[in-house]
CSV table of C-alpha atoms and ligand atoms in Angstrom, one decimal:
chain,number,residue,atom,x,y,z
L,1,UNK,CA,125.6,116.1,87.7
L,2,UNK,CA,126.5,117.2,91.2
L,3,UNK,CA,124.5,119.7,93.2
L,4,UNK,CA,125.1,122.1,96.0
L,5,UNK,CA,122.4,121.7,98.6
L,6,UNK,CA,121.6,124.9,100.5
L,7,UNK,CA,119.6,124.6,103.7
L,8,UNK,CA,118.3,127.0,106.3
L,9,UNK,CA,116.4,126.3,109.5
L,10,UNK,CA,113.6,128.7,110.2
L,11,UNK,CA,110.2,129.0,111.8
L,12,UNK,CA,106.9,129.6,109.8
L,13,UNK,CA,107.1,133.2,108.6
L,14,UNK,CA,110.8,133.3,108.1
L,15,UNK,CA,110.6,129.9,106.3
L,16,UNK,CA,108.2,131.4,103.8
L,17,UNK,CA,110.5,134.3,103.2
L,18,UNK,CA,113.5,132.0,102.8
L,19,UNK,CA,111.6,129.8,100.3
L,20,UNK,CA,110.8,132.9,98.2
L,21,UNK,CA,114.5,133.5,97.9
L,22,UNK,CA,115.2,129.9,97.1
L,23,UNK,CA,112.4,129.9,94.5
L,24,UNK,CA,114.2,132.8,92.9
L,25,UNK,CA,117.7,131.3,92.8
L,26,UNK,CA,117.5,127.5,93.4
L,27,UNK,CA,117.0,125.0,90.7
L,28,UNK,CA,113.4,123.9,90.7
L,29,UNK,CA,112.5,126.1,93.7
L,30,UNK,CA,112.4,125.5,97.4
L,31,UNK,CA,111.5,122.4,99.4
L,32,UNK,CA,110.1,123.0,102.9
L,33,UNK,CA,110.2,120.2,105.4
L,34,UNK,CA,109.2,119.9,109.0
L,35,UNK,CA,112.2,118.7,111.1
L,36,UNK,CA,111.8,115.1,112.1
L,37,UNK,CA,110.8,114.5,115.7
L,38,UNK,CA,113.8,112.4,116.3
L,39,UNK,CA,116.0,115.5,115.9
L,40,UNK,CA,116.0,116.3,119.6
L,41,UNK,CA,117.5,119.7,119.4
L,42,UNK,CA,115.1,120.9,116.9
L,43,UNK,CA,112.1,119.4,118.9
L,44,UNK,CA,113.3,121.2,122.0
L,45,UNK,CA,113.5,124.4,120.0
L,46,UNK,CA,110.0,123.9,118.6
L,47,UNK,CA,108.5,123.3,122.0
L,48,UNK,CA,110.2,126.4,123.4
L,49,UNK,CA,108.9,128.7,120.6
L,50,UNK,CA,105.7,126.8,120.0
L,51,UNK,CA,106.4,127.2,116.3
L,52,UNK,CA,107.5,124.3,114.3
L,53,UNK,CA,111.1,124.3,113.1
L,54,UNK,CA,111.2,123.9,109.4
L,55,UNK,CA,114.1,123.2,107.1
L,56,UNK,CA,114.0,125.0,103.8
L,57,UNK,CA,116.2,123.6,101.1
L,58,UNK,CA,117.1,124.2,97.5
L,59,UNK,CA,119.7,123.0,95.1
L,60,UNK,CA,122.2,124.8,92.8
L,61,UNK,CA,123.7,122.8,89.9
L,62,UNK,CA,127.5,122.8,90.2
L,63,UNK,CA,128.3,124.4,86.9
L,64,UNK,CA,129.9,127.5,85.5
L,65,UNK,CA,127.1,129.8,86.9
L,66,UNK,CA,127.2,128.4,90.3
L,67,UNK,CA,129.5,131.0,91.9
L,68,UNK,CA,127.4,133.9,90.7
L,69,UNK,CA,124.1,132.3,91.7
L,70,UNK,CA,125.5,131.3,95.1
L,71,UNK,CA,126.6,134.9,95.8
L,72,UNK,CA,123.2,136.3,94.8
L,73,UNK,CA,121.5,133.8,97.0
L,74,UNK,CA,123.7,134.6,100.0
L,75,UNK,CA,123.2,138.3,99.5
L,76,UNK,CA,119.4,137.9,99.4
L,77,UNK,CA,119.6,135.8,102.6
L,78,UNK,CA,121.7,138.4,104.3
L,79,UNK,CA,119.1,141.0,103.5
L,80,UNK,CA,116.4,138.7,104.9
L,81,UNK,CA,118.6,138.2,108.0
L,82,UNK,CA,118.1,141.9,108.8
L,83,UNK,CA,114.3,141.3,109.2
L,84,UNK,CA,114.2,137.7,110.5
L,85,UNK,CA,116.5,136.0,112.9
L,86,UNK,CA,117.7,133.3,110.5
L,87,UNK,CA,120.9,131.3,110.9
L,88,UNK,CA,123.5,131.3,108.2
L,89,UNK,CA,122.8,128.8,105.4
L,90,UNK,CA,124.5,125.5,105.3
L,91,UNK,CA,126.0,124.2,102.1
L,92,UNK,CA,126.6,120.6,101.2
L,93,UNK,CA,127.6,118.9,97.9
L,94,UNK,CA,125.2,116.1,97.0
L,95,UNK,CA,124.7,113.7,94.1
L,96,UNK,CA,121.6,113.4,91.8
L,97,UNK,CA,120.0,110.7,93.9
L,98,UNK,CA,119.9,112.9,97.0
L,99,UNK,CA,118.4,115.7,95.0
L,100,UNK,CA,115.6,113.5,93.8
L,101,UNK,CA,114.9,112.1,97.2
L,102,UNK,CA,114.7,115.6,98.7
L,103,UNK,CA,112.3,116.5,96.0
L,104,UNK,CA,110.0,113.6,96.6
L,105,UNK,CA,109.8,114.5,100.3
L,106,UNK,CA,108.7,118.1,99.6
L,107,UNK,CA,106.7,117.5,96.4
L,108,UNK,CA,102.9,117.6,96.6
L,109,UNK,CA,99.8,118.3,94.6
L,110,UNK,CA,99.8,121.7,93.0
L,111,UNK,CA,97.0,123.7,91.4
L,112,UNK,CA,98.0,126.2,88.7
L,113,UNK,CA,95.7,128.7,86.9
L,114,UNK,CA,92.0,127.8,86.7
L,115,UNK,CA,92.0,124.1,85.9
L,116,UNK,CA,95.5,122.6,85.9
L,117,UNK,CA,96.4,120.2,88.7
L,118,UNK,CA,99.9,118.7,88.9
L,119,UNK,CA,99.9,115.4,90.7
L,120,UNK,CA,103.0,113.5,91.9
L,121,UNK,CA,103.2,110.2,90.1
L,122,UNK,CA,102.9,108.2,93.3
L,123,UNK,CA,99.7,109.9,94.6
L,124,UNK,CA,96.1,108.8,93.8
L,125,UNK,CA,93.9,111.6,92.6
L,126,UNK,CA,90.4,111.7,91.2
L,127,UNK,CA,90.0,114.8,89.1
L,128,UNK,CA,86.9,116.8,88.7
L,129,UNK,CA,85.6,116.8,85.1
L,130,UNK,CA,86.9,120.2,84.2
L,131,UNK,CA,90.4,119.7,85.6
L,132,UNK,CA,93.5,119.2,83.5
L,133,UNK,CA,95.7,116.7,85.3
L,134,UNK,CA,99.5,116.5,84.7
L,135,UNK,CA,101.2,113.6,86.4
L,136,UNK,CA,104.8,114.4,87.3
L,137,UNK,CA,107.7,112.4,88.6
L,138,UNK,CA,110.3,114.9,89.8
L,139,UNK,CA,113.4,113.7,88.2
L,140,UNK,CA,116.6,115.0,86.8
L,141,UNK,CA,115.0,117.4,84.4
L,142,UNK,CA,113.8,120.9,85.2
L,143,UNK,CA,110.0,121.5,85.3
L,144,UNK,CA,108.2,120.1,88.3
L,145,UNK,CA,105.7,122.9,88.4
L,146,UNK,CA,107.1,124.5,91.6
L,147,UNK,CA,109.1,127.1,89.8
L,148,UNK,CA,107.4,130.4,89.1
L,149,UNK,CA,108.7,130.4,85.5
L,150,UNK,CA,107.0,127.1,84.8
L,151,UNK,CA,103.8,128.2,86.6
L,152,UNK,CA,103.6,131.4,84.6
L,153,UNK,CA,103.9,129.5,81.3
L,154,UNK,CA,101.2,127.1,82.4
L,155,UNK,CA,98.9,130.0,83.2
L,156,UNK,CA,99.6,131.5,79.7
L,157,UNK,CA,99.1,128.1,78.0
L,158,UNK,CA,95.8,127.6,79.8
L,159,UNK,CA,94.6,131.0,78.6
L,160,UNK,CA,95.8,130.7,75.0
L,161,UNK,CA,95.8,127.1,73.8
L,162,UNK,CA,92.8,126.2,71.7
L,163,UNK,CA,92.1,122.7,70.3
L,164,UNK,CA,94.1,121.8,67.2
L,165,UNK,CA,96.7,124.6,67.7
L,166,UNK,CA,100.2,123.6,66.6
L,167,UNK,CA,102.4,124.1,69.7
L,168,UNK,CA,106.2,124.1,69.9
L,169,UNK,CA,107.9,123.8,73.3
L,170,UNK,CA,111.6,124.9,73.2
L,171,UNK,CA,113.6,123.6,76.2
L,172,UNK,CA,111.0,121.1,77.3
L,173,UNK,CA,112.9,119.8,80.4
L,174,UNK,CA,110.5,117.4,82.1
L,175,UNK,CA,108.0,117.9,79.3
L,176,UNK,CA,105.5,119.6,81.6
L,177,UNK,CA,104.5,122.4,79.2
L,178,UNK,CA,104.2,120.0,76.3
L,179,UNK,CA,101.9,117.8,78.4
L,180,UNK,CA,99.8,120.8,79.4
L,181,UNK,CA,99.5,121.9,75.8
L,182,UNK,CA,98.5,118.4,74.6
L,183,UNK,CA,96.0,118.1,77.5
L,184,UNK,CA,94.5,121.5,76.4
L,185,UNK,CA,93.9,120.1,73.0
L,186,UNK,CA,96.9,121.3,71.0
L,187,UNK,CA,98.0,119.1,68.1
L,188,UNK,CA,100.6,118.6,66.8
L,189,UNK,CA,102.9,119.3,69.7
L,190,UNK,CA,106.7,119.2,69.3
L,191,UNK,CA,109.0,119.4,72.3
L,192,UNK,CA,112.8,120.0,71.9
L,193,UNK,CA,115.6,120.1,74.4
L,194,UNK,CA,119.4,120.2,73.9
L,195,UNK,CA,119.9,118.0,76.9
L,196,UNK,CA,119.7,114.3,76.4
L,197,UNK,CA,118.6,113.6,80.0
L,198,UNK,CA,115.8,116.0,79.6
L,199,UNK,CA,114.7,114.3,76.4
L,200,UNK,CA,114.6,110.9,78.2
L,201,UNK,CA,112.8,112.3,81.2
L,202,UNK,CA,110.3,114.1,78.9
L,203,UNK,CA,109.6,111.0,77.0
L,204,UNK,CA,108.9,109.0,80.2
L,205,UNK,CA,106.6,111.8,81.5
L,206,UNK,CA,104.7,112.0,78.2
L,207,UNK,CA,104.1,108.3,78.2
L,208,UNK,CA,103.0,108.4,81.9
L,209,UNK,CA,100.4,111.1,80.9
L,210,UNK,CA,99.2,109.1,77.8
L,211,UNK,CA,100.2,112.0,75.4
L,212,UNK,CA,103.3,110.3,73.9
L,213,UNK,CA,101.4,110.0,70.5
L,214,UNK,CA,100.2,113.6,70.5
L,215,UNK,CA,103.7,115.0,71.4
L,216,UNK,CA,107.0,114.3,69.6
L,217,UNK,CA,110.2,115.0,71.4
L,218,UNK,CA,113.5,115.7,69.7
L,219,UNK,CA,116.9,116.4,71.0
L,220,UNK,CA,118.2,119.8,69.8
L,221,UNK,CA,117.0,123.3,69.5
L,222,UNK,CA,115.4,125.4,66.8
L,223,UNK,CA,117.6,123.8,64.1
L,224,UNK,CA,115.5,120.7,64.3
L,225,UNK,CA,112.7,122.7,62.7
L,226,UNK,CA,114.6,122.8,59.4
L,227,UNK,CA,112.9,119.5,58.6
L,228,UNK,CA,109.5,120.9,59.8
L,229,UNK,CA,108.2,123.5,57.5
L,230,UNK,CA,105.2,124.2,59.6
L,231,UNK,CA,104.4,127.5,61.2
L,232,UNK,CA,103.5,127.2,64.9
L,233,UNK,CA,100.4,128.8,66.3
L,234,UNK,CA,102.1,129.0,69.7
L,235,UNK,CA,105.7,128.7,70.8
L,236,UNK,CA,106.7,128.5,74.4
L,237,UNK,CA,110.3,128.8,75.5
L,238,UNK,CA,111.1,128.8,79.2
L,239,UNK,CA,114.9,128.8,79.0
L,240,UNK,CA,116.9,131.9,80.1
L,241,UNK,CA,117.2,135.5,78.8
L,242,UNK,CA,120.5,135.0,76.8
L,243,UNK,CA,119.5,132.0,74.7
L,244,UNK,CA,116.1,133.4,74.1
L,245,UNK,CA,117.6,136.7,72.9
L,246,UNK,CA,120.0,134.8,70.7
L,247,UNK,CA,117.1,132.9,69.2
L,248,UNK,CA,114.8,135.8,68.6
L,249,UNK,CA,115.0,135.7,64.8
L,250,UNK,CA,114.4,132.0,64.6
L,251,UNK,CA,111.6,132.1,67.1
L,252,UNK,CA,109.9,134.9,65.0
L,253,UNK,CA,110.2,132.8,61.8
L,254,UNK,CA,108.9,129.7,63.5
L,255,UNK,CA,105.6,131.5,64.3
L,256,UNK,CA,102.5,131.5,62.1
L,257,UNK,CA,101.5,135.0,61.1
L,258,UNK,CA,98.9,135.2,63.9
L,259,UNK,CA,101.0,133.0,66.2
L,260,UNK,CA,102.1,133.9,69.7
L,261,UNK,CA,105.3,133.4,71.6
L,262,UNK,CA,105.6,132.9,75.4
L,263,UNK,CA,109.1,133.5,76.6
L,264,UNK,CA,110.1,132.9,80.2
L,265,UNK,CA,113.1,132.4,82.4
L,266,UNK,CA,114.0,136.1,82.1
L,267,UNK,CA,115.4,137.8,85.2
L,268,UNK,CA,114.1,141.4,85.4
L,269,UNK,CA,117.5,143.0,84.8
L,270,UNK,CA,117.7,141.2,81.4
L,271,UNK,CA,114.2,142.1,80.2
L,272,UNK,CA,115.4,145.1,78.2
L,273,UNK,CA,117.9,142.9,76.3
L,274,UNK,CA,115.2,140.4,75.4
L,275,UNK,CA,112.6,143.1,74.6
L,276,UNK,CA,115.1,144.8,72.3
L,277,UNK,CA,116.0,141.7,70.4
L,278,UNK,CA,112.3,140.9,70.0
L,279,UNK,CA,111.7,144.3,68.5
L,280,UNK,CA,114.6,143.9,66.1
L,281,UNK,CA,113.2,140.5,65.1
L,282,UNK,CA,109.8,141.9,64.4
L,283,UNK,CA,108.2,140.6,67.5
L,284,UNK,CA,105.8,142.9,69.5
L,285,UNK,CA,105.5,142.3,73.2
L,286,UNK,CA,101.7,142.2,73.8
L,287,UNK,CA,101.6,140.9,77.4
L,288,UNK,CA,103.9,140.5,80.4
L,289,UNK,CA,103.8,138.7,83.7
L,290,UNK,CA,106.1,139.0,86.7
L,291,UNK,CA,106.7,136.9,89.8
L,292,UNK,CA,109.4,138.4,92.0
L,293,UNK,CA,112.4,138.8,89.6
L,294,UNK,CA,111.1,136.5,86.9
L,295,UNK,CA,109.5,138.0,83.8
L,296,UNK,CA,107.4,136.2,81.2
L,297,UNK,CA,106.8,138.0,77.9
L,298,UNK,CA,104.1,137.2,75.4
L,299,UNK,CA,104.9,138.4,71.9
L,300,UNK,CA,103.3,138.3,68.5
L,301,UNK,CA,104.6,139.0,65.0
L,302,UNK,CA,104.3,142.6,64.1
L,303,UNK,CA,103.2,143.3,60.6
L,304,UNK,CA,106.7,144.4,59.5
L,305,UNK,CA,108.0,140.8,59.5
L,306,UNK,CA,108.7,139.4,56.1
J,401,SAH,N1,109.9,123.8,80.0
J,401,SAH,C1,110.2,123.3,81.3
J,401,SAH,C2,111.7,123.3,81.6
J,401,SAH,C3,112.5,124.6,81.5
J,401,SAH,S1,114.2,124.4,81.9
J,401,SAH,C4,109.5,124.2,82.3
J,401,SAH,O1,108.9,125.2,81.9
J,401,SAH,O2,109.6,124.0,83.5
J,401,SAH,C5,115.0,124.9,80.5
J,401,SAH,C6,115.3,123.7,79.6
J,401,SAH,O3,115.8,124.3,78.4
J,401,SAH,C7,116.4,122.8,80.1
J,401,SAH,O4,116.0,121.5,80.1
J,401,SAH,C8,117.6,123.0,79.1
J,401,SAH,O5,118.3,121.8,78.8
J,401,SAH,C9,116.9,123.5,77.9
J,401,SAH,N2,117.7,124.4,77.0
J,401,SAH,C10,118.6,125.3,77.3
J,401,SAH,N3,119.1,125.9,76.2
J,401,SAH,C11,118.4,125.5,75.2
J,401,SAH,C12,118.4,125.7,73.8
J,401,SAH,N4,119.2,126.6,73.2
J,401,SAH,N5,117.5,125.1,73.0
J,401,SAH,C13,116.7,124.1,73.5
J,401,SAH,N6,116.7,123.8,74.8
J,401,SAH,C14,117.5,124.5,75.7
C-alpha cells in the first residue's frame, strides 16, 4: 500500500494542537519528532525562538477515502492556523517501509487505563507485578495503541474483562485488543480480520506476547462464526461506523444473553446511525466514551432479543 505523508513544522503548543488533528484523521495517529540538529535552518529558528522546532507527521492510506479525509484534515489545520502561526502542511507520497520507519522513530512506551503498558518490541522494560504488558511492533496493521479508538477500547477491556470470559475481537488489526483480552484472563479469545496482512501481523504479535495459544486468529469477519456456535461474553469491534452498523444484527446474535459489545471507530456525526441500528438489532447502549470526534459505544442485549 502507498501512503500520503502529511507533515507540519510547529513549536511546542502548536505541535500539540496539530497532533490532535492528526490523531483524528491520520492512520494510527500523529508522530512528533524533534528536528535533527543537522537541519541548520530549523536549528537557527529554534535558537531564535528558544522553542524547539518539532515536526508533526501522520499518514493517510492512499485509497478511495483519501480525498475526503485529506480535505477534512486540511480544513481542521486551516482552523488551527487562525489560532497558531503554523505553515501549510507538506504532502509527500511514501511507501510502506517509510511509514514503518517513521513510526519507529516516534513510538515509545505508552500507559493506558490503570494497568496496561504498551512497550515497543525493541525496548527493555521490567513491569511492576500489577501491570499488564503488551509488546508491540508497529507494522503494517492498524493498532499501535496511539490512536484514541484503540485506547478507549483498551480502557473498556480493562474494566470489563474477567478471567475465563469468551472474547471476540472483530477487526483485530495488529491484534492489540486480543492480546489485552488474553492478558486480562479471557479465554477463549478469537480475533478476526478481513485483511490478510493484518492476520499475519496479528499472529506475529500474539506469538511475541506469548498468547498465540490462548488466541486464535482467522481471516474474515462475522461469517467465520458459523462454525463457532459459542455465544461470546464480550465482543469488541474497532472498525468504522458503517461496517459496524451493517453488522449490528450479527453482532447482537454473537453475544451471550448477558454479553457486552464494545463498538469503536465511530465518528460523532455517525453515532445516530450506529445507535439506531443497534436499537433495531435489540442492542441497548449502556455506556459511551468520547475522545474528540471519536465515539465508543458499549451495548448489551436488551430483553427483546430472541
Ligand atoms: N483492533 C485494532 C485495529 C482496528 S483497525 C485496534 O483497535 O487498534 C480496523 C481493522 O478492521 C482493520 O485491520 C481492518 O482490516 C478490519 N476490518 C474492516 N472491516 C472489517 C470487517 N467487516 N470485518 C472484520 N474486520 C474488518
